[in-house]
Each structure stands twice: as C-alpha cells, then as structure tokens.
Amino acid sequence: MRKGGKRKSTSQKQETEVKASSSSQENQKENHKLASKAKRAKSSKPQPQPEYFEDKRNLEDLWKAAFPVGTEWDQLDSVYQFNWNFSNLEEAFEEGGKLYGKKVYLFGCTEPQLVRYKGENKVICIPVVVAVVSPFPPSDKIGINSVQREAEEIVPMKQMKMDWVPYIPLENRDSQVDRLQSQMFILSCTQRRVALKQMNIDRLKKYEYCLPYFYQPLKEDELEQSTEVQIIFPAEQKPVSVDGVFVLRFKAQTKAVSRVFCEFDWELDELDEFTDQLIEADELDKDKKDAFKEFVKEKVREAKKVNRQAREARKKALEEMSEETKAAFENMRFSKFYPIPTPDTPDVSNVKAPFINRYYGKAHEVL
C-alpha cells in the first residue's frame, strides 16, 4: 500500500510539474505574440525620409566674390535675387579648361538688359565676370567717368577701397592663405553698405561711375586719341568760404539756369558754326555765345594737354619696359563670362556682347 501510495504521489507531482511547464510555455508564447504585435505596430509608423544636400561646387561663389564694379548700391540686391549659374566660369578653371593653370585676375560688372522672363519682358541687371589672363595685375587704378561728370578721374584702387585679393576655393578655405600659391585674384571692395548713410552724395556717386581701368601701351598706335570733349555749360558754381560763411563765386541768379550738354570735336566741328546751331535750337542763350566759346576753347586746351601727356608717358614707359613685360602685355587675354540659362533664371543668350568698357575695349572671347 505504501509503495503504491508513493508511486501515486510521484505521479501527481510529475503531472503538476508538466502542467506548470505547459502553462509557462503558453505564457511565453502569449508574451511573444504580444511583443510581435507591438513590434509590428511600432514598425508600421511612417519613417522620416533622409535629407540629401547637394555638395557645394569648389568655385560656386566665385562670381559673387568678384565685386560688381560700377553697380548702383541700391541695385545690388536685385543682382543677387536670382541664383545665377556660372558653371561655365568654373569649368574654365578645371583641367582642360581655358583658364586651367593660368594666373587670372577677375572683376565683376553688371549690364541692365531687356530680357524675357516668365512670359514678360523685364529689365534685368545681369551680372558679368571678366577674366584677365596676366602674370601681373592689369592695373592698380580705377576710372571714374560719366556723362554727368565734367572731367574723368583716374584714381588708385585703394582710394575707392578696392584691391586685388586672392580667391580661395572652398576646398582650401581651412588652409592658411599665406601658404597657398593662389593663381586666382578677384577685384574686391571693402566699403561697407551700412556706412553709406554717412557718406556724402558726391563720394557715393563715384562708386556708381567706377570702371576698372586698363592701359595698353603697346596698342596705343592702333587707336587714335580722342578729339572730343564733353561740354557741360555753364559749370556748377562751387561755394567758397568767406568768414566761415559759404557763398557762391558768382552773383546769385533768381531764375533757374538751363545747362548745355554736348560733345565738341575740335577736328570735325567749327566752333562758331557749332555755337550758332545751339543758339538756333534754343539750347544756348544768344548773350552767352562768347562765354560759351571761351569755355569750349578751355576744355579743348585741357584735353589736348592730357593727350600730349599721355603720349609722353607712353613713350617713356615703352623705353623703360623690359622685354618680359612687353611679352606679357602682348599675350594678355580678356574673357567675358555671362551666366548660363537655367529654368530659374532669365535667358541672357541674346544680349551677350564683347564690349567690356571704354578702357578694356572688347573681350577676346565671350562665354
């Protein structure tokens, strides 16, 4: 009896353990199902898509770095309202490009042109970059001239806070500038726009009349010196100080004075006939005839003096110029770059022109 009871007890114990084990396995299966459901529910949530940013090109900001000389300050924002594409300029510096491995000086300018954009004809301020291939800076001066100004000025760049500075490509901007053997230089301007409000109007306007200056002594003989003079008569009366009070040099006039704007060519125009034509056209008062003629004569004398000095300076420069420098001037090349067409920018293909400015003349190639 005792032995049978012992076997029964053992059998009951095993049955209990089996049931406990079975129950434990069922709980584990249930937990696994719940975990799987939770995992599926969690994975069903939308995952954020990874963002991809296009790598910046090595020379992407080159066109912006070159200061747009002669552009009105209030027009600068309109120049940069478009994301202009100058990949043609960038490719010129790559291996096999026109400017690869060469020493290049670049300056910017702008050309207001009527172009079609988004179905409308609009006047757009188009940025342009001029590249000068040269072993030395093409000039350290800036010309200041316009039809509104009585005389042309040629001043040092630094007087207008401009200078040639090395351009550092993006991939090299973590390096020390003095250790880089830069072959690219841009015309930069350090004049801050926030300081313009304190600038007098004449100084402010000078920036708008600036033109990059260039003098080619070897080709002077190919170009005739100008025989024209710009005439603005009468000249503005400049105030002078008398006992601390500013007064006009001449007697004050109660009525507004009409001014004569014209060009006089001392080789093609006869002064008396030229003056009579202005009087007949009611552009000049008859009683101002003699004063006008004396004014023109003085302007002609000044212009002839400038031409004579220029000839003498050129002759001296050629005499002192080394053969190496002469060869550099002979091999200088000007390339003019326009932005290439993109869906987001106006197409300027039909308004490209080789003319740079009155000092540089025409570019050897337009791209």
Tab-separated table of C-alpha atoms in Angstrom:
chain	number	residue	atom	x	y	z
A	1	MET	CA	0.000	0.000	0.000
A	2	ARG	CA	2.695	2.403	0.976
A	3	LYS	CA	4.622	1.642	-2.195
A	4	GLY	CA	1.532	2.242	-4.331
A	5	GLY	CA	0.829	5.459	-2.478
A	6	LYS	CA	4.351	6.633	-3.079
A	7	ARG	CA	4.042	5.978	-6.845
A	8	LYS	CA	0.742	7.869	-6.923
A	9	SER	CA	2.273	10.788	-5.123
A	10	THR	CA	5.179	10.835	-7.500
A	11	SER	CA	2.824	10.621	-10.481
A	12	GLN	CA	0.748	13.528	-9.195
A	13	LYS	CA	3.893	15.569	-8.649
A	14	GLN	CA	5.058	14.929	-12.221
A	15	GLU	CA	1.632	15.784	-13.579
A	16	THR	CA	1.692	19.053	-11.664
A	17	GLU	CA	5.153	19.889	-12.995
A	18	VAL	CA	4.033	19.101	-16.566
A	19	LYS	CA	1.003	21.360	-16.207
A	20	ALA	CA	3.169	24.129	-14.735
A	21	SER	CA	5.685	23.756	-17.565
A	22	SER	CA	2.887	23.758	-20.156
A	23	SER	CA	1.358	26.846	-18.576
A	24	SER	CA	4.765	28.583	-18.578
A	25	GLN	CA	5.262	27.762	-22.263
A	26	GLU	CA	1.796	29.090	-23.107
A	27	ASN	CA	2.586	32.340	-21.230
A	28	GLN	CA	5.844	32.679	-23.121
A	29	LYS	CA	4.030	32.136	-26.423
A	30	GLU	CA	1.445	34.757	-25.485
A	31	ASN	CA	4.092	37.243	-24.467
A	32	HIS	CA	5.931	36.587	-27.703
A	33	LYS	CA	2.730	37.218	-29.674
A	34	LEU	CA	2.123	40.468	-27.798
A	35	ALA	CA	5.734	41.566	-28.359
A	36	SER	CA	5.441	40.728	-32.064
A	37	LYS	CA	2.210	42.732	-32.330
A	38	ALA	CA	3.805	45.690	-30.534
A	39	LYS	CA	6.837	45.454	-32.793
A	40	ARG	CA	4.641	45.338	-35.897
A	41	ALA	CA	2.603	48.272	-34.614
A	42	LYS	CA	5.782	50.235	-33.937
A	43	SER	CA	7.304	49.446	-37.316
A	44	SER	CA	4.076	50.454	-39.088
A	45	LYS	CA	4.675	54.131	-38.200
A	46	PRO	CA	5.984	56.192	-41.172
A	47	GLN	CA	9.749	56.637	-41.005
A	48	PRO	CA	11.208	60.099	-41.839
A	49	GLN	CA	12.968	60.197	-45.192
A	50	PRO	CA	16.695	61.043	-45.044
A	51	GLU	CA	17.583	64.519	-46.339
A	52	TYR	CA	20.192	64.873	-49.029
A	53	PHE	CA	22.070	68.130	-49.556
A	54	GLU	CA	23.840	68.788	-52.827
A	55	ASP	CA	27.557	69.259	-52.331
A	56	LYS	CA	28.756	72.789	-52.974
A	57	ARG	CA	30.929	73.179	-56.028
A	58	ASN	CA	34.510	74.215	-55.389
A	59	LEU	CA	34.200	77.578	-57.208
A	60	GLU	CA	30.473	78.066	-56.764
A	61	ASP	CA	30.724	81.530	-55.169
A	62	LEU	CA	33.481	82.864	-57.435
A	63	TRP	CA	31.138	85.103	-59.417
A	64	LYS	CA	29.731	86.597	-56.209
A	65	ALA	CA	33.183	87.169	-54.752
A	66	ALA	CA	34.167	89.417	-57.682
A	67	PHE	CA	32.787	92.869	-56.798
A	68	PRO	CA	30.391	94.225	-59.487
A	69	VAL	CA	32.234	97.485	-60.159
A	70	GLY	CA	30.082	100.465	-61.115
A	71	THR	CA	26.784	98.955	-59.974
A	72	GLU	CA	24.485	101.272	-58.049
A	73	TRP	CA	24.351	100.310	-54.387
A	74	ASP	CA	20.564	100.039	-54.366
A	75	GLN	CA	20.724	97.626	-57.325
A	76	LEU	CA	22.986	95.053	-55.677
A	77	ASP	CA	20.092	93.149	-54.110
A	78	SER	CA	18.381	92.855	-57.490
A	79	VAL	CA	21.567	91.314	-58.933
A	80	TYR	CA	21.526	88.567	-56.305
A	81	GLN	CA	17.777	87.909	-56.418
A	82	PHE	CA	18.466	85.110	-58.905
A	83	ASN	CA	20.625	82.075	-58.306
A	84	TRP	CA	22.724	82.702	-61.411
A	85	ASN	CA	24.710	79.761	-62.730
A	86	PHE	CA	28.318	80.443	-63.724
A	87	SER	CA	29.352	76.820	-64.138
A	88	ASN	CA	30.938	77.867	-67.460
A	89	LEU	CA	33.345	80.047	-65.476
A	90	GLU	CA	34.022	77.242	-63.008
A	91	GLU	CA	34.693	74.719	-65.770
A	92	ALA	CA	37.196	77.099	-67.378
A	93	PHE	CA	39.465	76.563	-64.344
A	94	GLU	CA	39.192	72.779	-64.424
A	95	GLU	CA	41.742	70.575	-66.129
A	96	GLY	CA	41.397	71.056	-69.869
A	97	GLY	CA	39.616	74.401	-69.425
A	98	LYS	CA	40.692	77.688	-70.997
A	99	LEU	CA	41.982	79.135	-67.717
A	100	TYR	CA	43.404	75.974	-66.165
A	101	GLY	CA	46.832	76.502	-64.574
A	102	LYS	CA	46.965	80.193	-65.566
A	103	LYS	CA	47.262	83.305	-63.439
A	104	VAL	CA	43.944	85.099	-63.731
A	105	TYR	CA	42.533	88.394	-62.435
A	106	LEU	CA	38.735	88.659	-62.291
A	107	PHE	CA	36.364	91.567	-61.815
A	108	GLY	CA	32.604	91.816	-61.952
A	109	CYS	CA	30.237	94.283	-63.569
A	110	THR	CA	26.543	94.424	-64.431
A	111	GLU	CA	24.583	95.096	-67.606
A	112	PRO	CA	20.925	96.176	-67.415
A	113	GLN	CA	19.191	94.464	-70.328
A	114	LEU	CA	15.628	93.926	-71.501
A	115	VAL	CA	15.070	90.161	-71.477
A	116	ARG	CA	12.068	87.874	-71.431
A	117	TYR	CA	11.399	86.085	-68.160
A	118	LYS	CA	8.307	84.079	-67.220
A	119	GLY	CA	6.372	85.369	-70.211
A	120	GLU	CA	7.185	89.052	-69.619
A	121	ASN	CA	9.790	91.493	-70.905
A	122	LYS	CA	11.737	92.816	-67.944
A	123	VAL	CA	14.829	94.976	-67.420
A	124	ILE	CA	17.198	92.696	-65.523
A	125	CYS	CA	20.548	93.653	-64.007
A	126	ILE	CA	22.720	90.865	-65.429
A	127	PRO	CA	25.973	90.011	-63.635
A	128	VAL	CA	29.065	89.541	-65.797
A	129	VAL	CA	32.562	88.356	-64.860
A	130	VAL	CA	35.659	89.406	-66.824
A	131	ALA	CA	38.761	87.208	-66.555
A	132	VAL	CA	42.152	88.711	-67.449
A	133	VAL	CA	44.990	86.256	-68.067
A	134	SER	CA	48.153	88.053	-66.966
A	135	PRO	CA	51.311	87.361	-64.919
A	136	PHE	CA	50.735	90.627	-63.023
A	137	PRO	CA	47.712	92.797	-62.087
A	138	PRO	CA	46.345	94.501	-65.202
A	139	SER	CA	46.040	97.770	-63.291
A	140	ASP	CA	46.019	99.261	-59.810
A	141	LYS	CA	43.730	102.130	-60.807
A	142	ILE	CA	40.027	102.833	-61.256
A	143	GLY	CA	38.472	105.197	-63.774
A	144	ILE	CA	35.602	107.443	-62.653
A	145	ASN	CA	33.613	108.851	-65.526
A	146	SER	CA	30.059	109.511	-66.704
A	147	VAL	CA	28.176	111.921	-68.929
A	148	GLN	CA	27.106	113.820	-65.801
A	149	ARG	CA	30.678	114.493	-64.684
A	150	GLU	CA	32.687	117.317	-66.203
A	151	ALA	CA	36.022	115.530	-66.070
A	152	GLU	CA	37.330	111.988	-65.992
A	153	GLU	CA	39.305	110.834	-62.971
A	154	ILE	CA	41.856	108.051	-62.796
A	155	VAL	CA	42.491	107.213	-59.141
A	156	PRO	CA	44.276	104.448	-57.212
A	157	MET	CA	42.013	101.486	-56.439
A	158	LYS	CA	42.694	101.796	-52.736
A	159	GLN	CA	41.195	105.292	-52.753
A	160	MET	CA	37.878	103.584	-53.506
A	161	LYS	CA	38.616	100.752	-51.023
A	162	MET	CA	39.250	98.287	-53.838
A	163	ASP	CA	42.141	95.907	-54.394
A	164	TRP	CA	43.141	92.614	-55.985
A	165	VAL	CA	42.927	89.814	-53.394
A	166	PRO	CA	43.460	86.045	-53.692
A	167	TYR	CA	40.365	83.935	-54.224
A	168	ILE	CA	40.395	80.790	-52.100
A	169	PRO	CA	38.378	77.809	-53.434
A	170	LEU	CA	36.055	76.110	-50.962
A	171	GLU	CA	38.245	73.030	-50.562
A	172	ASN	CA	41.199	75.179	-49.428
A	173	ARG	CA	39.466	77.540	-47.021
A	174	ASP	CA	40.658	75.644	-43.966
A	175	SER	CA	44.266	76.231	-45.023
A	176	GLN	CA	46.396	79.257	-44.242
A	177	VAL	CA	46.125	81.773	-47.064
A	178	ASP	CA	49.806	82.688	-46.995
A	179	ARG	CA	50.754	79.067	-47.664
A	180	LEU	CA	48.612	78.814	-50.779
A	181	GLN	CA	50.114	79.643	-54.147
A	182	SER	CA	46.983	81.296	-55.468
A	183	GLN	CA	46.604	81.745	-59.219
A	184	MET	CA	43.202	83.433	-58.972
A	185	PHE	CA	42.697	87.022	-57.866
A	186	ILE	CA	39.445	88.961	-57.619
A	187	LEU	CA	38.793	92.691	-57.500
A	188	SER	CA	37.328	93.161	-54.035
A	189	CYS	CA	35.724	96.165	-52.333
A	190	THR	CA	35.739	96.593	-48.559
A	191	GLN	CA	33.292	99.515	-48.470
A	192	ARG	CA	30.514	98.535	-46.068
A	193	ARG	CA	26.961	99.217	-47.196
A	194	VAL	CA	25.873	100.116	-43.650
A	195	ALA	CA	28.265	103.077	-43.758
A	196	LEU	CA	26.731	104.565	-46.913
A	197	LYS	CA	24.268	106.701	-44.965
A	198	GLN	CA	27.128	108.749	-43.539
A	199	MET	CA	28.756	109.202	-46.962
A	200	ASN	CA	28.333	112.485	-48.850
A	201	ILE	CA	26.475	112.282	-52.144
A	202	ASP	CA	29.499	113.028	-54.357
A	203	ARG	CA	31.533	110.234	-52.801
A	204	LEU	CA	28.560	107.887	-53.045
A	205	LYS	CA	28.037	108.632	-56.746
A	206	LYS	CA	31.706	107.985	-57.506
A	207	TYR	CA	31.173	104.292	-56.808
A	208	GLU	CA	28.400	104.203	-59.387
A	209	TYR	CA	30.673	105.796	-62.019
A	210	CYS	CA	33.647	103.476	-61.400
A	211	LEU	CA	35.124	101.454	-64.254
A	212	PRO	CA	38.041	99.029	-63.995
A	213	TYR	CA	40.937	100.858	-65.629
A	214	PHE	CA	43.379	99.368	-68.102
A	215	TYR	CA	46.122	100.946	-70.173
A	216	GLN	CA	47.640	99.002	-73.058
A	217	PRO	CA	50.828	100.841	-74.061
A	218	LEU	CA	51.649	98.511	-76.943
A	219	LYS	CA	48.439	99.151	-78.854
A	220	GLU	CA	48.165	102.897	-78.457
A	221	ASP	CA	49.301	103.436	-82.043
A	222	GLU	CA	46.388	101.356	-83.298
A	223	LEU	CA	43.884	103.698	-81.650
A	224	GLU	CA	43.501	107.368	-82.427
A	225	GLN	CA	43.427	109.638	-79.415
A	226	SER	CA	40.033	111.182	-78.866
A	227	THR	CA	39.457	114.670	-80.243
A	228	GLU	CA	36.116	115.035	-78.480
A	229	VAL	CA	35.411	116.925	-75.287
A	230	GLN	CA	32.363	116.680	-73.067
A	231	ILE	CA	30.742	120.087	-72.581
A	232	ILE	CA	28.544	120.948	-69.620
A	233	PHE	CA	27.890	124.697	-69.705
A	234	PRO	CA	27.709	126.643	-67.516
A	235	ALA	CA	29.807	124.791	-64.945
A	236	GLU	CA	28.298	124.414	-61.499
A	237	GLN	CA	29.118	127.288	-59.192
A	238	LYS	CA	31.235	125.975	-56.373
A	239	PRO	CA	30.732	127.559	-52.953
A	240	VAL	CA	33.723	129.152	-51.215
A	241	SER	CA	34.118	130.043	-47.567
A	242	VAL	CA	34.200	133.733	-46.568
A	243	ASP	CA	34.473	134.352	-42.832
A	244	GLY	CA	33.015	130.933	-42.174
A	245	VAL	CA	30.035	131.501	-44.475
A	246	PHE	CA	29.719	129.650	-47.775
A	247	VAL	CA	28.851	131.913	-50.713
A	248	LEU	CA	28.799	131.411	-54.484
A	249	ARG	CA	31.730	132.556	-56.574
A	250	PHE	CA	29.399	134.402	-58.904
A	251	LYS	CA	26.412	136.641	-58.462
A	252	ALA	CA	23.319	134.743	-57.424
A	253	GLN	CA	20.671	134.361	-60.082
A	254	THR	CA	16.985	134.430	-59.306
A	255	LYS	CA	15.915	132.202	-62.176
A	256	ALA	CA	16.914	128.637	-62.914
A	257	VAL	CA	19.870	128.288	-65.269
A	258	SER	CA	19.463	125.923	-68.219
A	259	ARG	CA	22.601	123.921	-68.855
A	260	VAL	CA	24.003	122.841	-72.209
A	261	PHE	CA	25.144	119.220	-72.540
A	262	CYS	CA	27.006	118.384	-75.757
A	263	GLU	CA	30.161	116.964	-77.318
A	264	PHE	CA	32.575	119.076	-79.350
A	265	ASP	CA	35.111	117.567	-81.753
A	266	TRP	CA	37.897	120.047	-82.398
A	267	GLU	CA	38.860	118.369	-85.672
A	268	LEU	CA	35.377	117.965	-87.147
A	269	ASP	CA	33.437	120.891	-85.673
A	270	GLU	CA	33.920	124.597	-86.380
A	271	LEU	CA	33.329	126.497	-83.129
A	272	ASP	CA	31.372	129.498	-84.498
A	273	GLU	CA	29.088	127.304	-86.578
A	274	PHE	CA	28.671	124.846	-83.697
A	275	THR	CA	27.690	127.657	-81.325
A	276	ASP	CA	25.223	129.235	-83.799
A	277	GLN	CA	23.484	125.879	-84.216
A	278	LEU	CA	22.967	125.620	-80.450
A	279	ILE	CA	21.501	129.128	-80.381
A	280	GLU	CA	19.149	128.338	-83.288
A	281	ALA	CA	17.997	125.208	-81.472
A	282	ASP	CA	17.241	127.317	-78.351
A	283	GLU	CA	19.752	125.287	-76.371
A	284	LEU	CA	22.003	128.298	-75.725
A	285	ASP	CA	21.118	131.908	-74.950
A	286	LYS	CA	22.452	134.346	-77.515
A	287	ASP	CA	24.012	136.578	-74.883
A	288	LYS	CA	26.036	133.587	-73.645
A	289	LYS	CA	27.685	132.962	-77.017
A	290	ASP	CA	31.110	134.460	-76.230
A	291	ALA	CA	31.259	132.896	-72.761
A	292	PHE	CA	30.340	129.512	-74.244
A	293	LYS	CA	33.058	129.746	-76.912
A	294	GLU	CA	35.731	130.598	-74.330
A	295	PHE	CA	34.527	127.728	-72.170
A	296	VAL	CA	34.840	125.283	-75.093
A	297	LYS	CA	38.300	126.555	-76.003
A	298	GLU	CA	39.476	125.998	-72.440
A	299	LYS	CA	38.120	122.450	-72.455
A	300	VAL	CA	39.876	121.749	-75.773
A	301	ARG	CA	43.182	123.070	-74.392
A	302	GLU	CA	42.811	120.787	-71.339
A	303	ALA	CA	42.034	117.742	-73.493
A	304	LYS	CA	44.980	118.379	-75.830
A	305	LYS	CA	47.257	118.683	-72.817
A	306	VAL	CA	46.011	115.347	-71.477
A	307	ASN	CA	46.612	113.690	-74.865
A	308	ARG	CA	50.102	115.128	-75.072
A	309	GLN	CA	50.968	113.971	-71.560
A	310	ALA	CA	49.617	110.519	-72.358
A	311	ARG	CA	51.821	110.256	-75.455
A	312	GLU	CA	54.876	111.326	-73.494
A	313	ALA	CA	54.097	108.919	-70.651
A	314	ARG	CA	53.586	106.055	-73.121
A	315	LYS	CA	56.886	106.810	-74.860
A	316	LYS	CA	58.745	106.828	-71.549
A	317	ALA	CA	57.021	103.644	-70.367
A	318	LEU	CA	57.977	101.802	-73.560
A	319	GLU	CA	61.586	102.897	-73.263
A	320	GLU	CA	61.800	101.600	-69.696
A	321	MET	CA	59.746	98.447	-70.250
A	322	SER	CA	61.504	95.081	-70.174
A	323	GLU	CA	61.053	92.550	-72.941
A	324	GLU	CA	59.347	90.241	-70.439
A	325	THR	CA	56.746	92.896	-69.607
A	326	LYS	CA	56.190	93.650	-73.269
A	327	ALA	CA	55.569	89.966	-73.922
A	328	ALA	CA	53.090	89.876	-71.016
A	329	PHE	CA	51.083	92.772	-72.483
A	330	GLU	CA	51.103	91.154	-75.908
A	331	ASN	CA	49.771	87.865	-74.508
A	332	MET	CA	47.073	89.299	-72.233
A	333	ARG	CA	43.644	87.828	-72.928
A	334	PHE	CA	40.228	89.024	-71.795
A	335	SER	CA	37.371	86.533	-71.419
A	336	LYS	CA	33.861	87.722	-70.650
A	337	PHE	CA	31.529	85.293	-68.883
A	338	TYR	CA	27.735	85.503	-68.805
A	339	PRO	CA	25.522	83.209	-66.671
A	340	ILE	CA	24.256	80.118	-68.462
A	341	PRO	CA	20.485	79.565	-68.908
A	342	THR	CA	18.611	77.647	-66.204
A	343	PRO	CA	14.876	77.132	-65.541
A	344	ASP	CA	15.064	79.551	-62.580
A	345	THR	CA	16.938	82.426	-64.249
A	346	PRO	CA	16.378	84.671	-67.277
A	347	ASP	CA	17.961	83.546	-70.542
A	348	VAL	CA	20.584	86.146	-71.485
A	349	SER	CA	21.909	84.353	-74.576
A	350	ASN	CA	20.584	87.018	-76.953
A	351	VAL	CA	22.101	90.018	-75.170
A	352	LYS	CA	25.717	88.898	-74.915
A	353	ALA	CA	28.257	91.433	-76.187
A	354	PRO	CA	32.078	91.506	-76.341
A	355	PHE	CA	32.392	95.143	-75.158
A	356	ILE	CA	33.739	95.426	-71.595
A	357	ASN	CA	34.254	99.161	-71.025
A	358	ARG	CA	35.997	102.141	-72.612
A	359	TYR	CA	39.367	101.174	-71.103
A	360	TYR	CA	39.439	97.436	-71.763
A	361	GLY	CA	37.624	97.633	-75.065
A	362	LYS	CA	36.345	94.277	-76.351
A	363	ALA	CA	36.899	90.815	-74.919
A	364	HIS	CA	38.839	88.250	-76.954
A	365	GLU	CA	36.035	85.754	-76.294
A	366	VAL	CA	32.530	85.781	-74.854
A	367	LEU	CA	31.298	82.732	-72.974
